[in-house]
Amino acid sequence: MTTTLNHTHDVKARSWLESANAPGSDFPIQNLPFCVFRRQGAGDVPRCGIAIGDRIVDVAKAAASFTRPALEAAMACGNTTLNELMGLAPSTLSALRSQLFNLLSRGTTTGRDLIEAAMVPIPYADLLMPVRVGGYTDFFASIHHATNAGRLFRPDQPLLPNYKYVPVGYNGRAASIQIGKTPVNRPYGQLRKPGTDAPGFMPCEKLDHEVELGIFIGKGSVQGEPISVDDAWDHIFGVCLLNDWSARDVQAWEAQPLGPFLAKSFATGISPWIITAEALVPYRVQPAARPDGDPAPLPHLVGEADQALGAMHILIDAHLASQRMRANAQQAARLSRSDSATLYWTPGQMIAHHTSNGSFLQTGDLLGSGTISGPDDTSLGSLLEITRGGSQPFKLPSGEERGFLEDGDELTLSGFCERPGFARIGFGECRSTILPALPVNKNSPS
Amino acid sequence: MTTTLNHTHDVKARSWLESANAPGSDFPIQNLPFCVFRRQGAGDVPRCGIAIGDRIVDVAKAAASFTRPALEAAMACGNTTLNELMGLAPSTLSALRSQLFNLLSRGTTTGRDLIEAAMVPIPYADLLMPVRVGGYTDFFASIHHATNAGRLFRPDQPLLPNYKYVPVGYNGRAASIQIGKTPVNRPYGQLRKPGTDAPGFMPCEKLDHEVELGIFIGKGSVQGEPISVDDAWDHIFGVCLLNDWSARDVQAWEAQPLGPFLAKSFATGISPWIITAEALVPYRVQPAARPDGDPAPLPHLVGEADQALGAMHILIDAHLASQRMRANAQQAARLSRSDSATLYWTPGQMIAHHTSNGSFLQTGDLLGSGTISGPDDTSLGSLLEITRGGSQPFKLPSGEERGFLEDGDELTLSGFCERPGFARIGFGECRSTILPALPVNKNSPS
């Protein structure tokens, strides 16, 4: 399991690019997250890049700076998605990171010209879907979220009997994944309003966000050869922010007995930056102990390394700014701060479970963590939970209230890792605005 | 909506290839289904082909026989999957069918040499996955199946309140789709045995088949522009047989509250032949009338053309042959005959629903119908239903009994369309053998 610290994690390291050294920068030299971008206005094709400070390095353009095996990875950055790169051996990816780190380090002169010539300021780049996603699985790994959401539907039995045994997940629609900056039109859907017998087809009235992490699979696996819990991190390319937009009223009506479908498939936002598994090493932590009385996981979901450092300590904030707040230049209101270390299941357990029936994972598959909620009221990862199903509206500094999202609202996820003795690294943002429902169907109510 | 009959549907047409004219041939000249194949032993790359009689035509190899616009479609058959071809305009595909029909017709001499030189006997071809499947959605469109399956879990309320309003569906795992000939290893999974408190991880004990049709999307659609019920057939490339292998005991334990996941993701079989929407035109029928008292579908799920000819009359047989039966050269036993005309929801309604929230479909997406069961005991599309959850075993002619599938069992789906005044066209087979569970995980029980 990838848990080795090396010189790329050195908190004292600095870059010759001063913007990377600014306190609070999401992209210091210890981070180096991947993206896919296109230089604005130049008619360029998409390329794979690495973020540092306020720049993106067009890695393939600087390929001559690298030696084998990093060179192979640098060349793969000439593609329009990260998929080829993601399928390379972790050691090759690590070599690229190491050489990039050295090339960008303060004091380095050799090769600096070439790297500088391959840099694009982030504001001059369009950030694009970084990965061609094959399969998208969304888990349900936060026991706090599962309990909070379950309580609204089943007060007597918030948590179902399988929860503490099965890392529950379901297949999402891969085509729904989009870069978070893309606006989201309020979806139409079938829903049954309280007090009515029959459903109607109308714009969603309970539109919600969900604070999640997305875990991208690097090296794939083979049918019939499950990935063990302790090998799982060798198959993780990196992690992004994920907003699993949800139409709660549609979901409540459609999801029995086969699970959510159209309530989720209209849009799923991800941040454009993928923080690599290697950059996350310092922020790996021991999973939270299971409460007394909880069953031990079944043996195929247990691993020594996973029990030691299988969880990730990533903090994710959700902020909301209404149209009125933005017009008045009011700061966005923080809805929540989630910590992925509070999840009941680790990424290793999710991956081992996913392949435990003999099925395989592919390079470019995306696993969502499920909504990350913590034990207290400031760490609830959806409005459903924050407002108790809309019954206790959230008060905005503008004087407005929100049960669920309104048209014009802007929802932003941001995330970071920090740990004493290590750098702070950031995830950037996953930010989208809600637009009104389109008159979507010629048979829709007008 | 594509409902026009033309000369390619003429029941009197015959081919100069005599095997196509044999009574009972699945692939007469009126059919012309697509596949992807590779000539055995020649180191050939995969190619797109058309079946006729006992041959496959390597269409791109005979491209010089075609004129525009069919030529464009013939050239697209040089790919290793059908995706490029499927994305072409229905009129272009229709032109290819028309010219192929003429080239293969008895009496035709011009171009016959080229076509004959491009033919491969089916037994000398490896049939491959025909489509790179982007999204896979499985519906639940048979009210008989929904009722039968629901009764086993909820005797008081077999059918949930949403069933008659929502064409219920969920996302399947696209990577699970494989050609039916591939053997299926019994999956492992978590399951809770009756009378026990805690689950175990072990090979599935209730392995089942499901008789379905697979509907391949040809022309894709655009986010925010739902496909209307009556336009839906313009987006259907064709139809295949689909066996949605299901681990019932795993499903019962894992599926709450987010639906089936690993109980289905170990394998989903499809037949290698895709019967085109145009070949199916004569077998389009009026959907069965909703029983008295059932609500009308909501307006966005209603279309004039769909109400007239929105359903398909396709008969699908499921046969089972145990290892012992095959060793004794006993014929397979017929488990069921399903008719897709008994479905509660039409393909048009599934597609309109799928896009009604604003999301889009892509070329190569696959929609499963859900298990197709009819009203009587000979038309039950799963062992779950046939054996009432395993409690009333099915008797095989070998004297063996089956509650669910055993290792060594061979399950075959076959299908055909017939209608007075039109040819009989067949779907070929989706046939697989069940192999024992692999010792799938180093932490598995040995």
PDB file of N, CA, C and O in Angstrom, chain A residues 249-293:
ATOM      1  N   ASP A 249     -37.340  15.199  -4.154  1.00  0.00           N
ATOM      2  CA  ASP A 249     -38.746  14.822  -4.312  1.00  0.00           C
ATOM      3  C   ASP A 249     -38.894  13.767  -5.407  1.00  0.00           C
ATOM      4  O   ASP A 249     -39.711  12.848  -5.290  1.00  0.00           O
ATOM      5  N   VAL A 250     -38.082  13.882  -6.453  1.00  0.00           N
ATOM      6  CA  VAL A 250     -38.099  12.869  -7.513  1.00  0.00           C
ATOM      7  C   VAL A 250     -37.579  11.539  -6.948  1.00  0.00           C
ATOM      8  O   VAL A 250     -38.165  10.475  -7.164  1.00  0.00           O
ATOM      9  N   GLN A 251     -36.487  11.638  -6.185  1.00  0.00           N
ATOM     10  CA  GLN A 251     -35.879  10.434  -5.612  1.00  0.00           C
ATOM     11  C   GLN A 251     -36.867   9.682  -4.718  1.00  0.00           C
ATOM     12  O   GLN A 251     -36.978   8.446  -4.792  1.00  0.00           O
ATOM     13  N   ALA A 252     -37.593  10.429  -3.897  1.00  0.00           N
ATOM     14  CA  ALA A 252     -38.517   9.779  -2.966  1.00  0.00           C
ATOM     15  C   ALA A 252     -39.589   8.983  -3.707  1.00  0.00           C
ATOM     16  O   ALA A 252     -40.041   7.937  -3.247  1.00  0.00           O
ATOM     17  N   TRP A 253     -39.982   9.469  -4.877  1.00  0.00           N
ATOM     18  CA  TRP A 253     -41.057   8.819  -5.627  1.00  0.00           C
ATOM     19  C   TRP A 253     -40.539   7.693  -6.516  1.00  0.00           C
ATOM     20  O   TRP A 253     -41.179   6.662  -6.673  1.00  0.00           O
ATOM     21  N   GLU A 254     -39.355   7.871  -7.109  1.00  0.00           N
ATOM     22  CA  GLU A 254     -38.913   6.914  -8.128  1.00  0.00           C
ATOM     23  C   GLU A 254     -38.102   5.738  -7.569  1.00  0.00           C
ATOM     24  O   GLU A 254     -37.973   4.713  -8.231  1.00  0.00           O
ATOM     25  N   ALA A 255     -37.501   5.904  -6.384  1.00  0.00           N
ATOM     26  CA  ALA A 255     -36.379   5.025  -6.023  1.00  0.00           C
ATOM     27  C   ALA A 255     -36.777   3.641  -5.529  1.00  0.00           C
ATOM     28  O   ALA A 255     -35.898   2.797  -5.318  1.00  0.00           O
ATOM     29  N   GLN A 256     -38.028   3.367  -5.343  1.00  0.00           N
ATOM     30  CA  GLN A 256     -38.425   2.018  -4.930  1.00  0.00           C
ATOM     31  C   GLN A 256     -38.849   1.198  -6.131  1.00  0.00           C
ATOM     32  O   GLN A 256     -39.627   1.663  -6.924  1.00  0.00           O
ATOM     33  N   PRO A 257     -38.362  -0.046  -6.268  1.00  0.00           N
ATOM     34  CA  PRO A 257     -37.430  -0.742  -5.377  1.00  0.00           C
ATOM     35  C   PRO A 257     -35.988  -0.751  -5.893  1.00  0.00           C
ATOM     36  O   PRO A 257     -35.165  -1.416  -5.304  1.00  0.00           O
ATOM     37  N   LEU A 258     -35.656  -0.030  -6.975  1.00  0.00           N
ATOM     38  CA  LEU A 258     -34.358  -0.250  -7.620  1.00  0.00           C
ATOM     39  C   LEU A 258     -33.341   0.861  -7.394  1.00  0.00           C
ATOM     40  O   LEU A 258     -32.262   0.844  -7.980  1.00  0.00           O
ATOM     41  N   GLY A 259     -33.675   1.830  -6.551  1.00  0.00           N
ATOM     42  CA  GLY A 259     -32.693   2.862  -6.212  1.00  0.00           C
ATOM     43  C   GLY A 259     -32.860   4.125  -7.019  1.00  0.00           C
ATOM     44  O   GLY A 259     -33.703   4.231  -7.918  1.00  0.00           O
ATOM     45  N   PRO A 260     -32.038   5.144  -6.720  1.00  0.00           N
ATOM     46  CA  PRO A 260     -32.137   6.441  -7.381  1.00  0.00           C
ATOM     47  C   PRO A 260     -31.755   6.339  -8.863  1.00  0.00           C
ATOM     48  O   PRO A 260     -30.874   5.567  -9.212  1.00  0.00           O
ATOM     49  N   PHE A 261     -32.403   7.132  -9.693  1.00  0.00           N
ATOM     50  CA  PHE A 261     -32.106   7.078 -11.132  1.00  0.00           C
ATOM     51  C   PHE A 261     -32.126   8.507 -11.692  1.00  0.00           C
ATOM     52  O   PHE A 261     -31.110   9.199 -11.671  1.00  0.00           O
ATOM     53  N   LEU A 262     -33.277   8.991 -12.127  1.00  0.00           N
ATOM     54  CA  LEU A 262     -33.327  10.333 -12.723  1.00  0.00           C
ATOM     55  C   LEU A 262     -33.106  11.436 -11.685  1.00  0.00           C
ATOM     56  O   LEU A 262     -32.736  12.552 -12.050  1.00  0.00           O
ATOM     57  N   ALA A 263     -33.297  11.110 -10.415  1.00  0.00           N
ATOM     58  CA  ALA A 263     -33.075  12.094  -9.353  1.00  0.00           C
ATOM     59  C   ALA A 263     -31.615  12.481  -9.240  1.00  0.00           C
ATOM     60  O   ALA A 263     -31.271  13.463  -8.580  1.00  0.00           O
ATOM     61  N   LYS A 264     -30.742  11.722  -9.888  1.00  0.00           N
ATOM     62  CA  LYS A 264     -29.302  11.971  -9.804  1.00  0.00           C
ATOM     63  C   LYS A 264     -28.664  12.176 -11.177  1.00  0.00           C
ATOM     64  O   LYS A 264     -27.565  12.722 -11.262  1.00  0.00           O
ATOM     65  N   SER A 265     -29.313  11.711 -12.241  1.00  0.00           N
ATOM     66  CA  SER A 265     -28.619  11.617 -13.533  1.00  0.00           C
ATOM     67  C   SER A 265     -28.585  12.913 -14.326  1.00  0.00           C
ATOM     68  O   SER A 265     -28.000  12.962 -15.400  1.00  0.00           O
ATOM     69  N   PHE A 266     -29.204  13.983 -13.826  1.00  0.00           N
ATOM     70  CA  PHE A 266     -29.202  15.233 -14.600  1.00  0.00           C
ATOM     71  C   PHE A 266     -27.868  15.956 -14.517  1.00  0.00           C
ATOM     72  O   PHE A 266     -27.515  16.713 -15.416  1.00  0.00           O
ATOM     73  N   ALA A 267     -27.093  15.720 -13.459  1.00  0.00           N
ATOM     74  CA  ALA A 267     -25.780  16.365 -13.340  1.00  0.00           C
ATOM     75  C   ALA A 267     -25.065  15.855 -12.100  1.00  0.00           C
ATOM     76  O   ALA A 267     -25.690  15.648 -11.057  1.00  0.00           O
ATOM     77  N   THR A 268     -23.777  15.643 -12.216  1.00  0.00           N
ATOM     78  CA  THR A 268     -22.911  15.332 -11.075  1.00  0.00           C
ATOM     79  C   THR A 268     -21.646  16.141 -11.299  1.00  0.00           C
ATOM     80  O   THR A 268     -20.975  15.969 -12.316  1.00  0.00           O
ATOM     81  N   GLY A 269     -21.362  17.030 -10.370  1.00  0.00           N
ATOM     82  CA  GLY A 269     -20.217  17.926 -10.575  1.00  0.00           C
ATOM     83  C   GLY A 269     -18.949  17.378  -9.938  1.00  0.00           C
ATOM     84  O   GLY A 269     -18.993  16.798  -8.857  1.00  0.00           O
ATOM     85  N   ILE A 270     -17.827  17.548 -10.627  1.00  0.00           N
ATOM     86  CA  ILE A 270     -16.533  17.248  -9.992  1.00  0.00           C
ATOM     87  C   ILE A 270     -15.622  18.462 -10.148  1.00  0.00           C
ATOM     88  O   ILE A 270     -15.763  19.255 -11.083  1.00  0.00           O
ATOM     89  N   SER A 271     -14.671  18.574  -9.234  1.00  0.00           N
ATOM     90  CA  SER A 271     -13.662  19.617  -9.361  1.00  0.00           C
ATOM     91  C   SER A 271     -12.732  19.238 -10.498  1.00  0.00           C
ATOM     92  O   SER A 271     -12.547  18.063 -10.799  1.00  0.00           O
ATOM     93  N   PRO A 272     -12.128  20.233 -11.166  1.00  0.00           N
ATOM     94  CA  PRO A 272     -11.277  19.910 -12.323  1.00  0.00           C
ATOM     95  C   PRO A 272      -9.915  19.350 -11.933  1.00  0.00           C
ATOM     96  O   PRO A 272      -9.188  18.877 -12.800  1.00  0.00           O
ATOM     97  N   TRP A 273      -9.552  19.399 -10.666  1.00  0.00           N
ATOM     98  CA  TRP A 273      -8.226  18.989 -10.217  1.00  0.00           C
ATOM     99  C   TRP A 273      -8.288  17.617  -9.571  1.00  0.00           C
ATOM    100  O   TRP A 273      -9.149  17.358  -8.742  1.00  0.00           O
ATOM    101  N   ILE A 274      -7.349  16.750  -9.920  1.00  0.00           N
ATOM    102  CA  ILE A 274      -7.268  15.437  -9.276  1.00  0.00           C
ATOM    103  C   ILE A 274      -5.999  15.401  -8.436  1.00  0.00           C
ATOM    104  O   ILE A 274      -4.883  15.491  -8.956  1.00  0.00           O
ATOM    105  N   ILE A 275      -6.203  15.305  -7.131  1.00  0.00           N
ATOM    106  CA  ILE A 275      -5.079  15.249  -6.187  1.00  0.00           C
ATOM    107  C   ILE A 275      -4.589  13.800  -6.183  1.00  0.00           C
ATOM    108  O   ILE A 275      -5.371  12.875  -5.953  1.00  0.00           O
ATOM    109  N   THR A 276      -3.308  13.597  -6.440  1.00  0.00           N
ATOM    110  CA  THR A 276      -2.832  12.228  -6.617  1.00  0.00           C
ATOM    111  C   THR A 276      -2.760  11.485  -5.280  1.00  0.00           C
ATOM    112  O   THR A 276      -2.620  12.083  -4.206  1.00  0.00           O
ATOM    113  N   ALA A 277      -2.827  10.156  -5.399  1.00  0.00           N
ATOM    114  CA  ALA A 277      -2.705   9.303  -4.214  1.00  0.00           C
ATOM    115  C   ALA A 277      -1.399   9.607  -3.478  1.00  0.00           C
ATOM    116  O   ALA A 277      -1.364   9.615  -2.243  1.00  0.00           O
ATOM    117  N   GLU A 278      -0.331   9.887  -4.242  1.00  0.00           N
ATOM    118  CA  GLU A 278       0.957  10.137  -3.584  1.00  0.00           C
ATOM    119  C   GLU A 278       0.955  11.456  -2.809  1.00  0.00           C
ATOM    120  O   GLU A 278       1.506  11.533  -1.706  1.00  0.00           O
ATOM    121  N   ALA A 279       0.307  12.476  -3.380  1.00  0.00           N
ATOM    122  CA  ALA A 279       0.234  13.753  -2.655  1.00  0.00           C
ATOM    123  C   ALA A 279      -0.558  13.602  -1.359  1.00  0.00           C
ATOM    124  O   ALA A 279      -0.345  14.339  -0.396  1.00  0.00           O
ATOM    125  N   LEU A 280      -1.469  12.634  -1.323  1.00  0.00           N
ATOM    126  CA  LEU A 280      -2.344  12.464  -0.150  1.00  0.00           C
ATOM    127  C   LEU A 280      -1.702  11.637   0.964  1.00  0.00           C
ATOM    128  O   LEU A 280      -2.272  11.555   2.064  1.00  0.00           O
ATOM    129  N   VAL A 281      -0.554  11.037   0.689  1.00  0.00           N
ATOM    130  CA  VAL A 281       0.045  10.127   1.678  1.00  0.00           C
ATOM    131  C   VAL A 281       0.145  10.732   3.090  1.00  0.00           C
ATOM    132  O   VAL A 281      -0.236  10.088   4.073  1.00  0.00           O
ATOM    133  N   PRO A 282       0.622  11.985   3.234  1.00  0.00           N
ATOM    134  CA  PRO A 282       0.776  12.498   4.600  1.00  0.00           C
ATOM    135  C   PRO A 282      -0.541  12.635   5.360  1.00  0.00           C
ATOM    136  O   PRO A 282      -0.536  12.759   6.587  1.00  0.00           O
ATOM    137  N   TYR A 283      -1.650  12.627   4.630  1.00  0.00           N
ATOM    138  CA  TYR A 283      -2.954  12.910   5.256  1.00  0.00           C
ATOM    139  C   TYR A 283      -3.783  11.638   5.407  1.00  0.00           C
ATOM    140  O   TYR A 283      -4.979  11.687   5.657  1.00  0.00           O
ATOM    141  N   ARG A 284      -3.108  10.515   5.226  1.00  0.00           N
ATOM    142  CA  ARG A 284      -3.770   9.223   5.473  1.00  0.00           C
ATOM    143  C   ARG A 284      -3.769   8.984   6.982  1.00  0.00           C
ATOM    144  O   ARG A 284      -2.759   9.227   7.664  1.00  0.00           O
ATOM    145  N   VAL A 285      -4.876   8.538   7.480  1.00  0.00           N
ATOM    146  CA  VAL A 285      -5.014   8.352   8.934  1.00  0.00           C
ATOM    147  C   VAL A 285      -5.690   7.018   9.239  1.00  0.00           C
ATOM    148  O   VAL A 285      -6.245   6.364   8.353  1.00  0.00           O
ATOM    149  N   GLN A 286      -5.624   6.677  10.506  1.00  0.00           N
ATOM    150  CA  GLN A 286      -6.300   5.457  10.949  1.00  0.00           C
ATOM    151  C   GLN A 286      -7.810   5.677  10.864  1.00  0.00           C
ATOM    152  O   GLN A 286      -8.318   6.730  11.270  1.00  0.00           O
ATOM    153  N   PRO A 287      -8.545   4.703  10.347  1.00  0.00           N
ATOM    154  CA  PRO A 287     -10.003   4.861  10.312  1.00  0.00           C
ATOM    155  C   PRO A 287     -10.550   5.005  11.735  1.00  0.00           C
ATOM    156  O   PRO A 287      -9.978   4.450  12.683  1.00  0.00           O
ATOM    157  N   ALA A 288     -11.636   5.753  11.862  1.00  0.00           N
ATOM    158  CA  ALA A 288     -12.281   5.899  13.172  1.00  0.00           C
ATOM    159  C   ALA A 288     -12.655   4.514  13.698  1.00  0.00           C
ATOM    160  O   ALA A 288     -13.082   3.637  12.936  1.00  0.00           O
ATOM    161  N   ALA A 289     -12.469   4.326  14.980  1.00  0.00           N
ATOM    162  CA  ALA A 289     -12.835   3.035  15.581  1.00  0.00           C
ATOM    163  C   ALA A 289     -14.345   2.827  15.442  1.00  0.00           C
ATOM    164  O   ALA A 289     -15.123   3.787  15.537  1.00  0.00           O
ATOM    165  N   ARG A 290     -14.735   1.609  15.201  1.00  0.00           N
ATOM    166  CA  ARG A 290     -16.174   1.318  15.178  1.00  0.00           C
ATOM    167  C   ARG A 290     -16.720   1.427  16.596  1.00  0.00           C
ATOM    168  O   ARG A 290     -16.080   0.965  17.545  1.00  0.00           O
ATOM    169  N   PRO A 291     -17.883   2.013  16.750  1.00  0.00           N
ATOM    170  CA  PRO A 291     -18.468   2.127  18.095  1.00  0.00           C
ATOM    171  C   PRO A 291     -18.613   0.753  18.750  1.00  0.00           C
ATOM    172  O   PRO A 291     -18.790  -0.249  18.061  1.00  0.00           O
ATOM    173  N   ASP A 292     -18.544   0.738  20.067  1.00  0.00           N
ATOM    174  CA  ASP A 292     -18.758  -0.514  20.808  1.00  0.00           C
ATOM    175  C   ASP A 292     -20.072  -1.156  20.369  1.00  0.00           C
ATOM    176  O   ASP A 292     -21.085  -0.470  20.229  1.00  0.00           O
ATOM    177  N   GLY A 293     -20.005  -2.438  20.176  1.00  0.00           N
ATOM    178  CA  GLY A 293     -21.222  -3.163  19.820  1.00  0.00           C
ATOM    179  C   GLY A 293     -21.399  -3.335  18.323  1.00  0.00           C
ATOM    180  O   GLY A 293     -22.195  -4.167  17.888  1.00  0.00           O
TER     181      GLY A 293
END
